[in-house]
PDB file of C-alpha atoms in Angstrom:
ATOM      1  CA  MET H  10     -19.304  24.878  15.437  1.00 93.00           C
ATOM      2  CA  THR H  11     -15.946  23.875  13.757  1.00 98.00           C
ATOM      3  CA  LYS H  12     -16.205  20.222  11.758  1.00 98.00           C
ATOM      4  CA  HIS H  13     -13.544  17.875  10.391  1.00 98.00           C
ATOM      5  CA  LEU H  14     -13.383  16.146   7.390  1.00 98.00           C
ATOM      6  CA  TYR H  15     -10.829  13.620   6.568  1.00 99.00           C
ATOM      7  CA  LEU H  16     -10.601  13.192   2.860  1.00 98.00           C
ATOM      8  CA  LEU H  17      -8.311  10.101   1.858  1.00 98.00           C
ATOM      9  CA  ARG H  18      -7.245   8.930  -1.389  1.00 98.00           C
ATOM     10  CA  HIS H  19      -7.422   5.343  -2.370  1.00 98.00           C
ATOM     11  CA  GLY H  20      -4.858   2.776  -1.880  1.00 98.00           C
ATOM     12  CA  GLU H  21      -2.287   1.779  -4.879  1.00 98.00           C
ATOM     13  CA  THR H  22      -4.155  -0.076  -7.651  1.00 98.00           C
ATOM     14  CA  LEU H  23      -3.067  -1.837 -10.591  1.00 98.00           C
ATOM     15  CA  PHE H  24      -3.664   0.636 -12.711  1.00 97.00           C
ATOM     16  CA  ASN H  25      -1.616   3.097 -10.787  1.00 97.00           C
ATOM     17  CA  GLN H  26       1.343   0.468 -10.346  1.00 96.00           C
ATOM     18  CA  ARG H  27       1.152   0.086 -14.180  1.00 96.00           C
ATOM     19  CA  HIS H  28       0.854   4.001 -15.060  1.00 94.00           C
ATOM     20  CA  LYS H  29      -2.470   3.657 -17.185  1.00 94.00           C
ATOM     21  CA  ILE H  30      -5.098   6.617 -16.467  1.00 92.00           C
ATOM     22  CA  GLN H  31      -8.026   5.329 -14.262  1.00 94.00           C
ATOM     23  CA  GLY H  32     -10.787   7.709 -14.213  1.00 95.00           C
ATOM     24  CA  TRP H  33     -14.066   6.167 -14.028  1.00 96.00           C
ATOM     25  CA  CYS H  34     -12.472   2.439 -14.707  1.00 94.00           C
ATOM     26  CA  ASP H  35     -11.605   0.652 -11.901  1.00 95.00           C
ATOM     27  CA  SER H  36      -8.838  -1.777 -11.246  1.00 96.00           C
ATOM     28  CA  PRO H  37      -7.931  -3.502  -7.946  1.00 98.00           C
ATOM     29  CA  LEU H  38      -5.650  -2.947  -5.040  1.00 98.00           C
ATOM     30  CA  THR H  39      -2.619  -4.028  -5.287  1.00 98.00           C
ATOM     31  CA  PRO H  40      -0.625  -5.734  -2.293  1.00 98.00           C
ATOM     32  CA  LYS H  41       0.743  -2.587  -1.583  1.00 98.00           C
ATOM     33  CA  GLY H  42      -2.128  -0.756  -1.863  1.00 98.00           C
ATOM     34  CA  ILE H  43      -3.677  -2.863   0.971  1.00 98.00           C
ATOM     35  CA  GLN H  44      -1.042  -2.424   3.368  1.00 98.00           C
ATOM     36  CA  GLN H  45      -1.625   1.262   2.528  1.00 98.00           C
ATOM     37  CA  ALA H  46      -4.978   1.323   3.750  1.00 98.00           C
ATOM     38  CA  LYS H  47      -3.739  -0.543   6.869  1.00 98.00           C
ATOM     39  CA  ALA H  48      -1.338   1.980   7.686  1.00 98.00           C
ATOM     40  CA  ALA H  49      -3.722   4.507   7.078  1.00 98.00           C
ATOM     41  CA  ALA H  50      -6.361   2.678   9.595  1.00 98.00           C
ATOM     42  CA  LYS H  51      -3.370   2.675  12.359  1.00 98.00           C
ATOM     43  CA  ILE H  52      -3.042   6.550  11.896  1.00 98.00           C
ATOM     44  CA  LEU H  53      -7.096   6.967  12.305  1.00 98.00           C
ATOM     45  CA  LYS H  54      -7.624   4.465  14.966  1.00 97.00           C
ATOM     46  CA  ASP H  55      -8.127   7.197  17.440  1.00 97.00           C
ATOM     47  CA  VAL H  56     -10.326   9.308  15.585  1.00 98.00           C
ATOM     48  CA  LYS H  57     -14.084   9.075  16.400  1.00 98.00           C
ATOM     49  CA  PHE H  58     -15.978   9.260  13.213  1.00 98.00           C
ATOM     50  CA  ASP H  59     -19.747   9.812  12.782  1.00 97.00           C
ATOM     51  CA  HIS H  60     -19.995   9.067   9.279  1.00 98.00           C
ATOM     52  CA  TYR H  61     -18.227   7.726   6.156  1.00 98.00           C
ATOM     53  CA  TYR H  62     -18.502   8.125   2.400  1.00 99.00           C
ATOM     54  CA  CYS H  63     -16.876   6.980  -0.580  1.00 98.00           C
ATOM     55  CA  SER H  64     -16.552   7.193  -4.656  1.00 98.00           C
ATOM     56  CA  THR H  65     -18.726   4.146  -6.309  1.00 98.00           C
ATOM     57  CA  ALA H  66     -15.398   2.885  -7.624  1.00 98.00           C
ATOM     58  CA  GLU H  67     -14.690  -0.005  -5.962  1.00 98.00           C
ATOM     59  CA  ARG H  68     -10.916   1.120  -5.163  1.00 98.00           C
ATOM     60  CA  CYS H  69     -12.426   3.255  -2.639  1.00 98.00           C
ATOM     61  CA  SER H  70     -14.971   1.263  -1.335  1.00 98.00           C
ATOM     62  CA  ASP H  71     -12.379  -1.488  -0.560  1.00 98.00           C
ATOM     63  CA  THR H  72      -9.844   1.256   1.047  1.00 98.00           C
ATOM     64  CA  LEU H  73     -12.715   2.234   3.252  1.00 98.00           C
ATOM     65  CA  GLU H  74     -13.569  -1.240   4.118  1.00 98.00           C
ATOM     66  CA  ILE H  75      -9.877  -2.153   4.752  1.00 98.00           C
ATOM     67  CA  ILE H  76      -9.402   1.088   7.067  1.00 98.00           C
ATOM     68  CA  THR H  77     -12.638   0.344   9.129  1.00 98.00           C
ATOM     69  CA  ASN H  78     -12.132  -3.607   9.231  1.00 97.00           C
ATOM     70  CA  ALA H  79     -15.463  -3.566   7.306  1.00 97.00           C
ATOM     71  CA  GLN H  80     -17.424  -2.773  10.573  1.00 97.00           C
ATOM     72  CA  VAL H  81     -19.124   0.248   9.874  1.00 98.00           C
ATOM     73  CA  PRO H  82     -21.846   1.597   7.548  1.00 98.00           C
ATOM     74  CA  TYR H  83     -20.694   3.772   4.701  1.00 98.00           C
ATOM     75  CA  THR H  84     -22.590   5.567   1.803  1.00 98.00           C
ATOM     76  CA  ARG H  85     -21.323   5.543  -1.990  1.00 98.00           C
ATOM     77  CA  LEU H  86     -21.654   8.925  -3.933  1.00 98.00           C
ATOM     78  CA  LYS H  87     -21.402   8.778  -7.953  1.00 98.00           C
ATOM     79  CA  GLN H  88     -20.078  12.764  -7.242  1.00 98.00           C
ATOM     80  CA  LEU H  89     -16.949  11.801  -5.365  1.00 98.00           C
ATOM     81  CA  LYS H  90     -15.833   9.655  -8.187  1.00 98.00           C
ATOM     82  CA  GLU H  91     -12.708  10.394 -10.194  1.00 98.00           C
ATOM     83  CA  ARG H  92     -12.450  12.409 -13.344  1.00 95.00           C
ATOM     84  CA  ASN H  93     -13.977  11.028 -16.354  1.00 95.00           C
ATOM     85  CA  TYR H  94     -11.010  11.052 -19.048  1.00 91.00           C
ATOM     86  CA  GLY H  95     -13.454   9.866 -21.879  1.00 93.00           C
ATOM     87  CA  TYR H  96     -11.353   8.244 -24.920  1.00 89.00           C
ATOM     88  CA  PHE H  97      -8.083   8.535 -22.629  1.00 88.00           C
ATOM     89  CA  GLU H  98      -9.676   5.773 -19.852  1.00 92.00           C
ATOM     90  CA  GLY H  99      -7.258   2.954 -19.691  1.00 92.00           C
ATOM     91  CA  CYS H 100      -4.398   4.226 -21.694  1.00 89.00           C
ATOM     92  CA  ASP H 101      -0.659   4.384 -20.549  1.00 90.00           C
ATOM     93  CA  GLU H 102       0.281   7.673 -19.115  1.00 84.00           C
ATOM     94  CA  ASP H 103       3.091   7.660 -21.714  1.00 81.00           C
ATOM     95  CA  PHE H 104       0.636   7.580 -24.639  1.00 76.00           C
ATOM     96  CA  ILE H 105      -0.245  10.983 -23.403  1.00 72.00           C
ATOM     97  CA  ARG H 106       3.465  12.051 -22.489  1.00 71.00           C
ATOM     98  CA  ASN H 107       4.802  10.757 -26.062  1.00 74.00           C
ATOM     99  CA  ASN H 108       1.423  12.704 -28.022  1.00 69.00           C
ATOM    100  CA  ALA H 109       2.565  15.781 -26.220  1.00 57.00           C
ATOM    101  CA  ILE H 110      -1.083  15.695 -24.497  1.00 61.00           C
ATOM    102  CA  GLU H 111      -0.835  17.203 -21.263  1.00 61.00           C
ATOM    103  CA  PRO H 112      -2.449  15.012 -18.573  1.00 55.00           C
ATOM    104  CA  PHE H 113      -4.928  17.596 -16.992  1.00 52.00           C
ATOM    105  CA  ASN H 114      -5.125  19.826 -20.249  1.00 61.00           C
ATOM    106  CA  ASP H 115      -8.774  21.125 -19.545  1.00 72.00           C
ATOM    107  CA  ASP H 116      -9.325  21.217 -23.207  1.00 77.00           C
ATOM    108  CA  ILE H 117      -8.305  17.626 -24.544  1.00 80.00           C
ATOM    109  CA  TYR H 118     -10.398  15.437 -22.179  1.00 85.00           C
ATOM    110  CA  PRO H 119     -13.826  16.749 -22.921  1.00 90.00           C
ATOM    111  CA  ARG H 120     -13.237  16.803 -26.728  1.00 87.00           C
ATOM    112  CA  PHE H 121     -13.235  13.021 -26.698  1.00 89.00           C
ATOM    113  CA  GLY H 122     -15.928  12.293 -23.915  1.00 93.00           C
ATOM    114  CA  GLY H 123     -14.312  13.413 -20.571  1.00 94.00           C
ATOM    115  CA  GLU H 124     -14.783  16.180 -18.034  1.00 94.00           C
ATOM    116  CA  PHE H 125     -13.559  19.681 -17.646  1.00 93.00           C
ATOM    117  CA  SER H 126     -11.665  20.207 -14.487  1.00 91.00           C
ATOM    118  CA  HIS H 127     -14.212  22.445 -13.502  1.00 94.00           C
ATOM    119  CA  GLU H 128     -17.287  20.110 -13.641  1.00 96.00           C
ATOM    120  CA  VAL H 129     -15.266  17.728 -11.304  1.00 97.00           C
ATOM    121  CA  SER H 130     -14.372  20.693  -9.108  1.00 97.00           C
ATOM    122  CA  ALA H 131     -18.256  22.105  -8.607  1.00 98.00           C
ATOM    123  CA  ARG H 132     -19.118  18.313  -8.049  1.00 98.00           C
ATOM    124  CA  MET H 133     -16.722  17.540  -5.697  1.00 98.00           C
ATOM    125  CA  HIS H 134     -17.383  20.780  -3.633  1.00 98.00           C
ATOM    126  CA  ASP H 135     -21.153  20.277  -4.077  1.00 98.00           C
ATOM    127  CA  ALA H 136     -20.857  16.852  -2.858  1.00 98.00           C
ATOM    128  CA  LEU H 137     -18.655  17.796   0.258  1.00 98.00           C
ATOM    129  CA  THR H 138     -20.709  20.929   1.308  1.00 98.00           C
ATOM    130  CA  THR H 139     -23.713  18.632   1.174  1.00 98.00           C
ATOM    131  CA  ILE H 140     -22.145  15.749   3.459  1.00 98.00           C
ATOM    132  CA  MET H 141     -20.662  18.641   5.571  1.00 98.00           C
ATOM    133  CA  GLU H 142     -23.670  20.935   6.084  1.00 98.00           C
ATOM    134  CA  LYS H 143     -25.759  17.503   7.479  1.00 98.00           C
ATOM    135  CA  ALA H 144     -26.405  18.423  11.427  1.00 97.00           C
ATOM    136  CA  ASP H 145     -25.053  15.238  12.830  1.00 97.00           C
ATOM    137  CA  HIS H 146     -22.100  14.895  10.649  1.00 98.00           C
ATOM    138  CA  HIS H 147     -19.144  16.516  12.811  1.00 98.00           C
ATOM    139  CA  THR H 148     -16.166  14.534  11.980  1.00 98.00           C
ATOM    140  CA  VAL H 149     -16.627  12.767   8.551  1.00 99.00           C
ATOM    141  CA  MET H 150     -14.448   9.903   6.550  1.00 99.00           C
ATOM    142  CA  VAL H 151     -14.588  10.239   3.042  1.00 99.00           C
ATOM    143  CA  VAL H 152     -12.416   8.043   0.616  1.00 99.00           C
ATOM    144  CA  SER H 153     -12.067   9.393  -3.045  1.00 98.00           C
ATOM    145  CA  HIS H 154      -9.368   9.827  -5.960  1.00 98.00           C
ATOM    146  CA  GLY H 155      -6.160  12.016  -6.223  1.00 97.00           C
ATOM    147  CA  GLY H 156      -7.412  14.060  -9.403  1.00 94.00           C
ATOM    148  CA  ALA H 157     -10.843  14.771  -7.965  1.00 97.00           C
ATOM    149  CA  SER H 158      -9.361  15.838  -4.610  1.00 98.00           C
ATOM    150  CA  ALA H 159      -7.018  17.785  -5.957  1.00 96.00           C
ATOM    151  CA  ALA H 160      -9.631  20.017  -8.415  1.00 95.00           C
ATOM    152  CA  PHE H 161     -11.795  20.116  -4.989  1.00 98.00           C
ATOM    153  CA  LEU H 162      -8.813  21.382  -2.857  1.00 97.00           C
ATOM    154  CA  HIS H 163      -8.109  23.752  -5.929  1.00 94.00           C
ATOM    155  CA  THR H 164     -11.230  25.584  -5.022  1.00 95.00           C
ATOM    156  CA  PHE H 165     -10.381  27.044  -2.201  1.00 96.00           C
ATOM    157  CA  MET H 166      -6.634  26.762  -1.692  1.00 95.00           C
ATOM    158  CA  ASP H 167      -3.087  27.100  -3.484  1.00 93.00           C
ATOM    159  CA  MET H 168      -1.826  23.485  -3.893  1.00 92.00           C
ATOM    160  CA  SER H 169       1.927  24.418  -4.289  1.00 91.00           C
ATOM    161  CA  ALA H 170       2.249  23.395  -0.489  1.00 85.00           C
ATOM    162  CA  ILE H 171       0.900  20.061  -1.087  1.00 91.00           C
ATOM    163  CA  LYS H 172       2.733  19.494  -4.220  1.00 91.00           C
ATOM    164  CA  ASP H 173       5.876  20.519  -2.854  1.00 91.00           C
ATOM    165  CA  SER H 174       5.660  18.027   0.164  1.00 90.00           C
ATOM    166  CA  GLY H 175       5.008  15.270  -1.725  1.00 93.00           C
ATOM    167  CA  GLY H 176       1.432  15.513  -3.828  1.00 95.00           C
ATOM    168  CA  LEU H 177      -1.520  13.184  -3.307  1.00 97.00           C
ATOM    169  CA  THR H 178      -0.021  10.016  -2.894  1.00 97.00           C
ATOM    170  CA  ASN H 179      -2.142   6.734  -2.390  1.00 98.00           C
ATOM    171  CA  CYS H 180      -3.966   6.885   0.985  1.00 98.00           C
ATOM    172  CA  CYS H 181      -2.896  10.061   1.779  1.00 98.00           C
ATOM    173  CA  ILE H 182      -5.185  11.765   4.462  1.00 98.00           C
ATOM    174  CA  ILE H 183      -6.124  15.452   4.019  1.00 98.00           C
ATOM    175  CA  HIS H 184      -7.415  16.737   6.946  1.00 98.00           C
ATOM    176  CA  LEU H 185      -9.624  19.785   6.342  1.00 98.00           C
ATOM    177  CA  THR H 186     -12.087  21.829   9.001  1.00 98.00           C
ATOM    178  CA  TYR H 187     -15.390  23.229   7.963  1.00 98.00           C
ATOM    179  CA  HIS H 188     -16.836  26.249   9.360  1.00 98.00           C
ATOM    180  CA  ASP H 189     -19.646  28.421   8.263  1.00 97.00           C
ATOM    181  CA  GLY H 190     -19.633  26.996   5.046  1.00 97.00           C
ATOM    182  CA  LYS H 191     -15.880  27.281   4.253  1.00 98.00           C
ATOM    183  CA  PHE H 192     -13.301  24.427   4.110  1.00 98.00           C
ATOM    184  CA  ALA H 193      -9.851  25.120   5.422  1.00 98.00           C
ATOM    185  CA  PHE H 194      -6.674  22.675   5.053  1.00 97.00           C
ATOM    186  CA  SER H 195      -5.178  21.796   8.513  1.00 96.00           C
ATOM    187  CA  ASP H 196      -2.891  19.356   7.192  1.00 96.00           C
ATOM    188  CA  ILE H 197      -1.601  16.001   4.974  1.00 97.00           C
ATOM    189  CA  THR H 198      -0.578  12.861   6.534  1.00 97.00           C
ATOM    190  CA  ARG H 199       1.032  10.312   4.013  1.00 97.00           C
ATOM    191  CA  PRO H 200       1.100   6.233   5.420  1.00 95.00           C
ATOM    192  CA  THR H 201       4.238   4.734   5.110  1.00 90.00           C
ATOM    193  CA  ILE H 202       4.621   1.198   4.763  1.00 88.00           C
TER     194      ILE H 202
END
C-alpha cells in the first residue's frame, strides 16, 4: 500500500527575515509567515490527513496550528528539529559569509557544538520512517525546517531539481510517497501570497 507524506517547511520567521541562523533557536512567525501558512491551508484543504506531526520549535507548531485552524491533535517530536548550529545559532548569515565559512560546511558546526549533516539526515529519516510505518498512518502532515528537510531528502534523491525550481521556500509543501520502506518524491508546491 502506498502512503503519502506531506512535509512542510514552517512559515517565514523574524530570523528568516533578518537573515539570522536559526537552528535550534526560535523566533516568531512574521505577518508574511502567517499568510504563507494560510495559503498552504488553502492548497491542502481537500487532503484528508489522518495524523499530524511537527518539530518542537514554536515556529513549526504555530505553522501547523494555522494550517489546521488549531482543530486537530498533533505530536511534537524533537527528531524533526532543525540542524543544531552550535556557537553560530543566532548569528547573522553575513557573519558566516564574511568569515569565509560555508553555511553548510559539515566540519565547522560540530567543532563549535553543532551537528554533522549526516546526524540530521539520520534522525530525520529515522523519525519519518517510524511515523510512516505506523499501520494507521496513511496520509500524514509533518511541519519541519528547511535545512532538516533538505538533509532528509538528500538521503534518497538528487536535490538539484528542487534547487533549480526555487528551493525549499517557507511553507513549501513537499509531497512524498512511502511504499515498501522507501520514500519517493512526488512534487513540491510553493504557496504564493
